[in-house]
Amino acid sequence: RIMTKSEKLFERAVKRIPGGVNSPVRAYGAIGEAPRFIERAEGCYIYDVDGNRYIDYIDSWGPMILGHNFPAIRESVLKACEKGLSFGCATEIEVEMAEFICDRIPHVDMIRMVNSGTEAVMSAIRVARGYTGKNKIIKFAGCYHGHSDAMLVSAGSGVMTSGVPDSAGVPKGCTEDTMLAAYNDLGSVETLFQQADGQVAAVIVEAVGANMGVVPPREGFLQGLRALCDQYHALLIFDEVITGFRLAFGGAAQYFGVTPDLVTYGKIIGAGMPVGAYGGRRDVMELVAPAGKVYQAGTLSGNPVAMAAGLTQLKYLYDHQEIYTELEKKGELLYGGMGKIVKEKGLNYQMNYVGSLGSLFFTGQPVVDYVSAKSSDTVAFAEYFKKMLNMGIHMAPSQFEAMFLSAAHTDEIIMETLDAVKLVL
Ligand code: PMP
């Protein structure tokens, strides 16, 4: 058999890039194949170097909520490039970006731009500790908050897929203030608060778990976290790197009507450019340097080209909020449809979804947390994934990731996807 271009590229890549990829979730390790190398993308389609076209449900892991290569965003980037790629100095568009978000999201009084979701979370945690004068952080098993040392404890996403429980190279001292609770289990959070003896600076949570596959919060779970944080004088941080500007313009906080003290963003906020941000209450954010004593910085933070892309996308979303109603409907059509196929075929699998995010779990157990997510048959998932890919459907190569719907996925495209699911399952 002749090697594909992707296979040849992967053969070269593994010699010079660890694992052949610049982020573990891109590898097809759990599938046992070379990843598809991508050449370009447009709307809901992505094209690999061998000329194959796929319907894309990765959407760059979330940023492409308007579909790939959205004309207005591309134009804004090209225009920004003409003025120079980076100045490392203050620019007008950074003020516009901050004002645009703060004027429209009630729980964000001030915001700081960074370059990734990892940085956003790492910085939000630092400011929470600086503000409260406490060190302990409660996180949930299966939630992924980027790859900073303190957050690599029972993290989801690539950490979960690779089967490495925690990362080597993280000194114990870096994680000894990270306390681990069970998602959807308020009792486990309360127990930790009691054990911590008043030393909890913050609870950080993905308001919809989306890095152990999609795990919706139980009724009252987020409200309960809010109440516990108030009772124990800790800050509540919503990691909205995936859910921000996706479930609603105001993210999961708006969607579920629960107000966090701090929020972290990534993905959609940069429209595909490397942008993250953290923001929230004025009295907390005023502690960030140079206004305050919590240090955090970035040579390329607020980069003008990245801001142009992100702000164009945010403005478009704000002006077209019917997109959110449409995404709910598309989610119902696709994920509801997949759930129906599972039932019709008498399969004992779980279809979890919230809005445009969904996951089919190959397990008979309802998936409500890390432990139940891990009960999934990853070999059965790999088989499903490979068959779907061969039918032209591009999904995350892991049981423990979400499918992302965009505005570019039409009902016809979704029906085509459902036909494939019907054949494959
Ligand atoms: N938080 C959440 C909820 C995420 O999903 C991710 C990435 N998938 C991150 C943080 C880290 O973001 P980044 O990969 O941009 O560092």
Short mmCIF file of C-alpha atoms and ligand atoms in Angstrom, two decimals:
data_model
loop_
_atom_site.label_atom_id
_atom_site.label_comp_id
_atom_site.label_asym_id
_atom_site.label_seq_id
_atom_site.Cartn_x
_atom_site.Cartn_y
_atom_site.Cartn_z
CA ARG A 1 0.00 0.00 0.00
CA ILE A 2 1.26 3.48 -0.89
CA MET A 3 1.69 5.79 2.09
CA THR A 4 -0.60 8.80 2.23
CA LYS A 5 0.84 12.31 2.45
CA SER A 6 -0.41 12.49 6.04
CA GLU A 7 1.45 9.28 6.89
CA LYS A 8 4.63 10.56 5.28
CA LEU A 9 4.38 13.88 7.13
CA PHE A 10 3.76 12.07 10.39
CA GLU A 11 6.83 9.91 9.81
CA ARG A 12 8.90 13.10 9.47
CA ALA A 13 7.10 14.84 12.32
CA VAL A 14 7.77 12.21 14.98
CA LYS A 15 11.51 12.55 14.39
CA ARG A 16 11.56 16.24 15.24
CA ILE A 17 8.40 17.02 17.25
CA PRO A 18 7.61 15.00 20.38
CA GLY A 19 4.91 12.55 19.34
CA GLY A 20 4.77 14.31 15.98
CA VAL A 21 2.33 16.97 17.18
CA ASN A 22 2.46 20.30 18.97
CA SER A 23 -0.44 19.40 21.28
CA PRO A 24 -1.22 15.84 22.43
CA VAL A 25 -4.94 15.87 21.54
CA ARG A 26 -3.99 16.10 17.86
CA ALA A 27 -2.24 12.75 17.86
CA TYR A 28 -4.30 9.70 16.94
CA GLY A 29 -2.67 7.73 19.74
CA ALA A 30 -5.95 6.31 21.01
CA ILE A 31 -6.84 5.35 17.44
CA GLY A 32 -3.53 3.88 16.35
CA GLU A 33 -3.13 5.78 13.09
CA ALA A 34 -1.26 8.79 11.74
CA PRO A 35 -3.24 12.00 12.29
CA ARG A 36 -4.67 13.67 9.22
CA PHE A 37 -2.53 16.69 8.31
CA ILE A 38 -4.77 19.59 7.39
CA GLU A 39 -4.22 21.95 4.51
CA ARG A 40 -7.19 24.29 4.69
CA ALA A 41 -10.74 24.68 5.92
CA GLU A 42 -13.86 26.54 4.87
CA GLY A 43 -17.23 26.71 6.59
CA CYS A 44 -17.99 23.30 8.09
CA TYR A 45 -15.45 21.51 5.89
CA ILE A 46 -11.82 20.71 6.55
CA TYR A 47 -9.44 19.37 3.87
CA ASP A 48 -6.37 17.24 4.47
CA VAL A 49 -3.12 17.19 2.48
CA ASP A 50 -4.32 14.11 0.56
CA GLY A 51 -7.28 16.05 -0.77
CA ASN A 52 -9.89 14.39 1.47
CA ARG A 53 -12.79 16.55 2.56
CA TYR A 54 -14.38 16.06 5.96
CA ILE A 55 -17.32 17.59 7.81
CA ASP A 56 -15.44 19.05 10.77
CA TYR A 57 -16.75 18.68 14.32
CA ILE A 58 -13.49 19.75 15.97
CA ASP A 59 -13.71 23.36 14.82
CA SER A 60 -10.18 23.97 16.08
CA TRP A 61 -11.49 22.74 19.48
CA GLY A 62 -14.03 25.53 19.71
CA PRO A 63 -12.89 28.87 18.27
CA MET A 64 -14.61 28.43 14.90
CA ILE A 65 -18.17 29.00 16.08
CA LEU A 66 -18.95 30.85 12.83
CA GLY A 67 -17.32 28.15 10.71
CA HIS A 68 -13.82 28.05 9.26
CA ASN A 69 -12.28 30.98 7.40
CA PHE A 70 -15.22 33.30 8.08
CA PRO A 71 -14.87 36.17 5.55
CA ALA A 72 -15.29 39.14 7.94
CA ILE A 73 -12.70 37.72 10.33
CA ARG A 74 -10.23 36.96 7.57
CA GLU A 75 -10.63 40.51 6.22
CA SER A 76 -10.08 42.03 9.66
CA VAL A 77 -6.87 40.07 10.10
CA LEU A 78 -5.50 41.03 6.69
CA LYS A 79 -6.30 44.67 7.41
CA ALA A 80 -4.61 44.58 10.80
CA CYS A 81 -1.52 42.95 9.27
CA GLU A 82 -0.98 45.93 7.01
CA LYS A 83 -0.23 48.09 10.05
CA GLY A 84 2.29 45.71 11.59
CA LEU A 85 2.14 42.42 13.45
CA SER A 86 3.06 43.51 16.96
CA PHE A 87 4.18 46.63 18.76
CA GLY A 88 4.49 45.47 22.37
CA CYS A 89 2.84 48.78 23.23
CA ALA A 90 -0.69 49.81 24.16
CA THR A 91 -3.16 49.94 21.24
CA GLU A 92 -6.68 51.26 20.72
CA ILE A 93 -8.11 47.86 19.80
CA GLU A 94 -7.20 46.47 23.24
CA VAL A 95 -9.33 49.17 24.84
CA GLU A 96 -12.15 48.41 22.41
CA MET A 97 -11.93 44.69 23.18
CA ALA A 98 -11.99 45.23 26.95
CA GLU A 99 -14.87 47.73 26.72
CA PHE A 100 -16.83 45.51 24.35
CA ILE A 101 -16.73 42.58 26.76
CA CYS A 102 -17.14 44.51 30.03
CA ASP A 103 -20.08 46.54 28.67
CA ARG A 104 -21.92 43.36 27.68
CA ILE A 105 -21.09 40.78 30.31
CA PRO A 106 -22.43 41.85 33.71
CA HIS A 107 -19.96 39.87 35.83
CA VAL A 108 -16.89 41.19 33.99
CA ASP A 109 -15.87 44.65 35.27
CA MET A 110 -12.26 44.41 34.14
CA ILE A 111 -10.40 42.00 31.88
CA ARG A 112 -6.78 41.14 31.01
CA MET A 113 -5.76 39.56 27.70
CA VAL A 114 -3.28 36.68 27.57
CA ASN A 115 -2.26 34.21 24.86
CA SER A 116 -3.93 30.91 25.82
CA GLY A 117 -6.49 29.32 28.07
CA THR A 118 -3.68 27.86 30.14
CA GLU A 119 -2.31 31.32 30.88
CA ALA A 120 -5.78 32.67 31.63
CA VAL A 121 -6.43 30.00 34.27
CA MET A 122 -2.95 30.17 35.78
CA SER A 123 -3.32 33.93 36.15
CA ALA A 124 -6.87 33.82 37.49
CA ILE A 125 -5.72 31.42 40.18
CA ARG A 126 -2.83 33.67 41.10
CA VAL A 127 -5.09 36.69 41.49
CA ALA A 128 -7.62 34.65 43.50
CA ARG A 129 -4.83 33.65 45.86
CA GLY A 130 -3.53 37.21 46.01
CA TYR A 131 -6.98 38.59 46.74
CA THR A 132 -7.99 36.10 49.43
CA GLY A 133 -4.55 35.62 50.95
CA LYS A 134 -5.30 31.88 50.89
CA ASN A 135 -3.63 29.10 48.89
CA LYS A 136 -5.95 26.12 48.44
CA ILE A 137 -7.82 25.62 45.16
CA ILE A 138 -10.66 23.16 44.69
CA LYS A 139 -10.85 21.65 41.20
CA PHE A 140 -12.89 18.77 39.84
CA ALA A 141 -11.63 15.44 38.56
CA GLY A 142 -11.98 15.33 34.78
CA CYS A 143 -12.02 19.10 34.35
CA TYR A 144 -9.14 20.42 32.27
CA HIS A 145 -7.81 23.89 32.95
CA GLY A 146 -4.69 23.94 30.80
CA HIS A 147 -1.25 22.58 31.53
CA SER A 148 0.00 24.80 34.36
CA ASP A 149 1.53 22.80 37.22
CA ALA A 150 -1.19 23.31 39.82
CA MET A 151 -3.97 22.25 37.43
CA LEU A 152 -2.45 18.94 36.27
CA VAL A 153 -4.27 16.86 38.84
CA SER A 154 -6.83 14.41 37.47
CA ALA A 155 -7.09 16.72 34.48
CA GLY A 156 -9.28 15.74 31.55
CA SER A 157 -8.67 16.07 27.81
CA GLY A 158 -5.33 14.76 26.51
CA VAL A 159 -4.20 13.85 30.02
CA MET A 160 -7.16 11.50 30.31
CA THR A 161 -6.73 10.00 26.84
CA SER A 162 -3.03 9.28 27.28
CA GLY A 163 -3.82 7.40 30.46
CA VAL A 164 -1.20 9.37 32.38
CA PRO A 165 -2.92 10.24 35.66
CA ASP A 166 -0.68 13.17 36.42
CA SER A 167 2.26 14.64 34.60
CA ALA A 168 5.88 13.87 35.33
CA GLY A 169 7.91 16.99 36.01
CA VAL A 170 5.33 18.57 38.30
CA PRO A 171 6.86 18.88 41.77
CA LYS A 172 4.61 17.77 44.60
CA GLY A 173 4.84 21.25 46.08
CA CYS A 174 3.08 22.66 43.03
CA THR A 175 -0.03 20.54 43.47
CA GLU A 176 -0.26 20.11 47.24
CA ASP A 177 -2.68 23.06 47.46
CA THR A 178 -4.89 21.61 44.73
CA MET A 179 -7.85 19.77 46.25
CA LEU A 180 -9.84 17.36 44.13
CA ALA A 181 -13.64 17.15 44.20
CA ALA A 182 -16.05 15.01 42.18
CA TYR A 183 -17.99 16.80 39.45
CA ASN A 184 -21.72 17.15 40.20
CA ASP A 185 -21.11 16.18 43.83
CA LEU A 186 -21.62 19.15 46.13
CA GLY A 187 -21.03 16.94 49.16
CA SER A 188 -17.46 16.30 48.02
CA VAL A 189 -16.89 20.05 47.75
CA GLU A 190 -18.32 20.75 51.17
CA THR A 191 -16.09 18.07 52.71
CA LEU A 192 -13.01 19.71 51.17
CA PHE A 193 -14.04 23.14 52.44
CA GLN A 194 -14.33 21.67 55.93
CA GLN A 195 -10.97 19.91 55.67
CA ALA A 196 -9.27 23.06 54.36
CA ASP A 197 -10.09 24.95 57.52
CA GLY A 198 -10.77 28.31 55.89
CA GLN A 199 -7.80 28.11 53.50
CA VAL A 200 -9.64 27.80 50.17
CA ALA A 201 -8.90 30.70 47.82
CA ALA A 202 -11.11 29.52 44.98
CA VAL A 203 -13.20 26.83 43.39
CA ILE A 204 -12.51 26.45 39.67
CA VAL A 205 -14.97 24.59 37.47
CA GLU A 206 -15.94 24.02 33.87
CA ALA A 207 -19.58 25.06 34.19
CA VAL A 208 -20.24 22.37 31.60
CA GLY A 209 -17.63 19.63 31.81
CA ALA A 210 -16.27 19.38 28.28
CA ASN A 211 -12.88 17.72 28.72
CA MET A 212 -14.00 14.30 29.98
CA GLY A 213 -16.47 14.25 27.13
CA VAL A 214 -19.48 16.48 27.70
CA VAL A 215 -20.85 16.29 31.25
CA PRO A 216 -23.65 18.76 32.03
CA PRO A 217 -23.95 20.19 35.52
CA ARG A 218 -26.76 18.70 37.55
CA GLU A 219 -29.67 20.95 38.49
CA GLY A 220 -28.46 23.07 41.40
CA PHE A 221 -24.78 22.08 41.16
CA LEU A 222 -23.47 25.48 40.02
CA GLN A 223 -25.82 27.33 42.38
CA GLY A 224 -24.56 25.12 45.19
CA LEU A 225 -20.94 26.00 44.35
CA ARG A 226 -21.87 29.68 44.44
CA ALA A 227 -23.42 29.25 47.89
CA LEU A 228 -20.46 27.27 49.26
CA CYS A 229 -17.97 29.85 47.97
CA ASP A 230 -19.97 32.63 49.64
CA GLN A 231 -20.22 30.68 52.88
CA TYR A 232 -16.47 29.99 53.03
CA HIS A 233 -15.32 33.33 51.54
CA ALA A 234 -13.72 31.75 48.49
CA LEU A 235 -13.90 32.99 44.91
CA LEU A 236 -15.84 31.07 42.27
CA ILE A 237 -13.98 30.82 38.96
CA PHE A 238 -15.83 29.63 35.86
CA ASP A 239 -13.39 28.32 33.29
CA GLU A 240 -15.28 29.38 30.18
CA VAL A 241 -12.49 28.64 27.71
CA ILE A 242 -14.92 26.32 25.90
CA THR A 243 -18.34 27.61 27.01
CA GLY A 244 -17.63 31.36 26.84
CA PHE A 245 -19.42 33.09 23.94
CA ARG A 246 -20.65 29.60 22.94
CA LEU A 247 -23.59 28.59 25.14
CA ALA A 248 -24.69 32.22 25.11
CA PHE A 249 -22.82 35.46 24.53
CA GLY A 250 -22.40 35.61 28.32
CA GLY A 251 -21.31 31.97 28.35
CA ALA A 252 -22.33 29.35 30.88
CA ALA A 253 -22.81 32.04 33.54
CA GLN A 254 -25.62 33.56 31.49
CA TYR A 255 -26.92 30.18 30.29
CA PHE A 256 -27.33 28.83 33.82
CA GLY A 257 -27.89 32.16 35.59
CA VAL A 258 -25.03 31.74 38.07
CA THR A 259 -22.54 34.55 38.63
CA PRO A 260 -18.85 33.72 39.09
CA ASP A 261 -16.33 36.11 40.68
CA LEU A 262 -13.77 35.45 37.96
CA VAL A 263 -14.04 33.98 34.51
CA THR A 264 -11.45 32.64 32.06
CA TYR A 265 -11.81 32.74 28.29
CA GLY A 266 -9.97 31.26 25.31
CA LYS A 267 -10.81 29.84 21.92
CA ILE A 268 -13.80 31.90 20.60
CA ILE A 269 -12.36 35.12 22.04
CA GLY A 270 -9.48 34.83 19.55
CA ALA A 271 -11.44 33.42 16.59
CA GLY A 272 -8.55 31.04 15.90
CA MET A 273 -5.71 33.36 16.90
CA PRO A 274 -3.86 32.58 20.17
CA VAL A 275 -5.88 34.57 22.71
CA GLY A 276 -7.02 33.93 26.24
CA ALA A 277 -8.36 36.30 28.88
CA TYR A 278 -9.37 36.46 32.49
CA GLY A 279 -11.66 38.95 34.11
CA GLY A 280 -14.33 39.57 36.68
CA ARG A 281 -14.97 41.66 39.76
CA ARG A 282 -13.27 45.05 39.79
CA ASP A 283 -12.02 44.73 43.38
CA VAL A 284 -10.27 41.47 42.45
CA MET A 285 -8.92 42.49 39.03
CA GLU A 286 -7.53 45.75 40.37
CA LEU A 287 -4.93 43.62 42.14
CA VAL A 288 -3.31 42.68 38.81
CA ALA A 289 -0.02 44.43 37.95
CA PRO A 290 0.69 47.21 37.27
CA ALA A 291 -2.50 48.35 39.05
CA GLY A 292 -1.81 45.96 41.92
CA LYS A 293 0.61 43.53 43.46
CA VAL A 294 -0.24 40.30 41.61
CA TYR A 295 2.27 40.00 38.78
CA GLN A 296 1.22 38.78 35.34
CA ALA A 297 2.58 39.85 31.96
CA GLY A 298 2.94 38.95 28.26
CA THR A 299 5.07 40.28 25.39
CA LEU A 300 2.42 39.40 22.82
CA SER A 301 -0.68 39.81 25.01
CA GLY A 302 -3.40 41.87 23.33
CA ASN A 303 -1.62 41.43 20.00
CA PRO A 304 -3.31 43.72 17.45
CA VAL A 305 -3.85 41.05 14.78
CA ALA A 306 -5.27 38.61 17.32
CA MET A 307 -7.50 41.34 18.79
CA ALA A 308 -8.80 42.21 15.32
CA ALA A 309 -9.81 38.60 14.72
CA GLY A 310 -11.34 38.13 18.17
CA LEU A 311 -13.19 41.41 18.35
CA THR A 312 -14.65 40.92 14.87
CA GLN A 313 -15.99 37.51 15.92
CA LEU A 314 -17.38 38.78 19.24
CA LYS A 315 -19.09 41.73 17.56
CA TYR A 316 -20.61 39.42 14.97
CA LEU A 317 -21.89 37.06 17.66
CA TYR A 318 -23.32 39.89 19.74
CA ASP A 319 -25.10 41.38 16.73
CA HIS A 320 -26.44 37.97 15.63
CA GLN A 321 -27.53 36.38 18.87
CA GLU A 322 -30.08 34.30 16.99
CA ILE A 323 -27.01 32.12 16.33
CA TYR A 324 -27.33 30.83 19.90
CA THR A 325 -30.95 29.79 19.41
CA GLU A 326 -29.96 28.17 16.13
CA LEU A 327 -27.05 26.32 17.75
CA GLU A 328 -29.43 24.95 20.39
CA LYS A 329 -31.69 23.67 17.59
CA LYS A 330 -28.76 22.20 15.67
CA GLY A 331 -27.58 20.53 18.87
CA GLU A 332 -31.01 19.00 19.38
CA LEU A 333 -31.08 17.82 15.76
CA LEU A 334 -27.59 16.27 15.82
CA TYR A 335 -27.17 15.02 19.37
CA GLY A 336 -30.85 14.30 19.95
CA GLY A 337 -30.76 12.43 16.63
CA MET A 338 -27.68 10.44 17.65
CA GLY A 339 -29.39 9.55 20.92
CA LYS A 340 -32.40 8.27 18.97
CA ILE A 341 -30.23 6.11 16.72
CA VAL A 342 -28.55 4.62 19.78
CA LYS A 343 -31.97 3.75 21.24
CA GLU A 344 -33.36 2.38 17.97
CA LYS A 345 -30.37 0.08 17.65
CA GLY A 346 -30.84 -1.11 21.21
CA LEU A 347 -27.37 0.06 22.18
CA ASN A 348 -26.68 0.91 25.77
CA TYR A 349 -24.66 4.10 25.16
CA GLN A 350 -25.04 7.60 26.61
CA MET A 351 -25.58 10.76 24.56
CA ASN A 352 -24.72 13.82 26.64
CA TYR A 353 -25.16 17.32 25.28
CA VAL A 354 -25.64 20.97 26.12
CA GLY A 355 -26.35 23.38 23.27
CA SER A 356 -23.71 22.96 20.56
CA LEU A 357 -21.50 20.63 22.63
CA GLY A 358 -22.06 16.89 22.69
CA SER A 359 -20.45 13.49 23.35
CA LEU A 360 -21.48 9.92 22.69
CA PHE A 361 -20.13 7.76 25.50
CA PHE A 362 -19.63 4.07 24.89
CA THR A 363 -20.87 3.01 28.31
CA GLY A 364 -24.08 1.74 29.83
CA GLN A 365 -23.70 4.00 32.85
CA PRO A 366 -25.09 7.55 32.92
CA VAL A 367 -22.04 9.82 32.63
CA VAL A 368 -22.12 12.45 35.37
CA ASP A 369 -18.47 12.69 36.44
CA TYR A 370 -14.91 11.50 35.84
CA VAL A 371 -15.43 7.98 37.19
CA SER A 372 -18.52 7.29 35.09
CA ALA A 373 -16.87 8.86 32.01
CA LYS A 374 -13.92 6.52 32.46
CA SER A 375 -16.23 3.50 32.38
CA SER A 376 -16.44 4.05 28.59
CA ASP A 377 -15.21 1.41 26.16
CA THR A 378 -12.43 3.34 24.40
CA VAL A 379 -11.78 0.48 21.96
CA ALA A 380 -15.40 0.67 20.78
CA PHE A 381 -14.98 4.45 20.48
CA ALA A 382 -11.85 4.01 18.35
CA GLU A 383 -13.73 1.70 15.97
CA TYR A 384 -16.59 4.21 15.69
CA PHE A 385 -14.15 7.08 15.15
CA LYS A 386 -12.26 5.31 12.35
CA LYS A 387 -15.45 4.37 10.51
CA MET A 388 -16.82 7.90 10.83
CA LEU A 389 -13.56 9.35 9.52
CA ASN A 390 -13.72 7.02 6.52
CA MET A 391 -17.23 8.33 5.88
CA GLY A 392 -15.89 11.88 5.86
CA ILE A 393 -16.76 12.94 9.40
CA HIS A 394 -13.92 14.54 11.35
CA MET A 395 -14.26 14.32 15.14
CA ALA A 396 -11.87 14.51 18.06
CA PRO A 397 -9.83 11.29 18.15
CA SER A 398 -10.75 10.60 21.76
CA GLN A 399 -13.73 9.42 23.77
CA PHE A 400 -13.10 12.23 26.24
CA GLU A 401 -13.61 15.29 24.03
CA ALA A 402 -16.64 17.23 22.84
CA MET A 403 -18.08 17.57 19.36
CA PHE A 404 -18.37 21.25 18.40
CA LEU A 405 -21.19 22.52 16.22
CA SER A 406 -20.78 25.82 14.41
CA ALA A 407 -23.14 28.19 12.63
CA ALA A 408 -21.79 26.72 9.38
CA HIS A 409 -23.22 23.25 10.09
CA THR A 410 -26.50 23.34 8.16
CA ASP A 411 -29.40 21.01 8.85
CA GLU A 412 -28.52 19.14 5.65
CA ILE A 413 -24.95 18.61 6.86
CA ILE A 414 -26.29 17.38 10.19
CA MET A 415 -28.66 14.94 8.46
CA GLU A 416 -25.74 13.67 6.38
CA THR A 417 -23.82 13.14 9.63
CA LEU A 418 -26.74 11.27 11.18
CA ASP A 419 -26.90 8.98 8.13
CA ALA A 420 -23.26 8.14 8.73
CA VAL A 421 -23.87 7.50 12.44
CA LYS A 422 -26.75 5.18 11.49
CA LEU A 423 -24.51 3.13 9.23
CA VAL A 424 -21.55 3.07 11.60
CA LEU A 425 -23.09 2.28 14.98
N1 PMP B 1 -9.63 25.41 30.09
C1 PMP B 1 -10.48 24.67 29.37
C2 PMP B 1 -11.87 24.45 29.87
C3 PMP B 1 -10.06 24.11 28.15
O1 PMP B 1 -10.92 23.37 27.43
C4 PMP B 1 -8.75 24.35 27.70
C5 PMP B 1 -8.22 23.79 26.40
N2 PMP B 1 -8.98 22.89 25.74
C6 PMP B 1 -7.90 25.13 28.50
C7 PMP B 1 -8.38 25.64 29.67
C8 PMP B 1 -6.50 25.43 28.08
O2 PMP B 1 -6.49 26.28 26.98
P1 PMP B 1 -5.24 26.34 26.00
O3 PMP B 1 -5.16 25.03 25.31
O4 PMP B 1 -5.55 27.50 25.10
O5 PMP B 1 -4.04 26.62 26.85
#
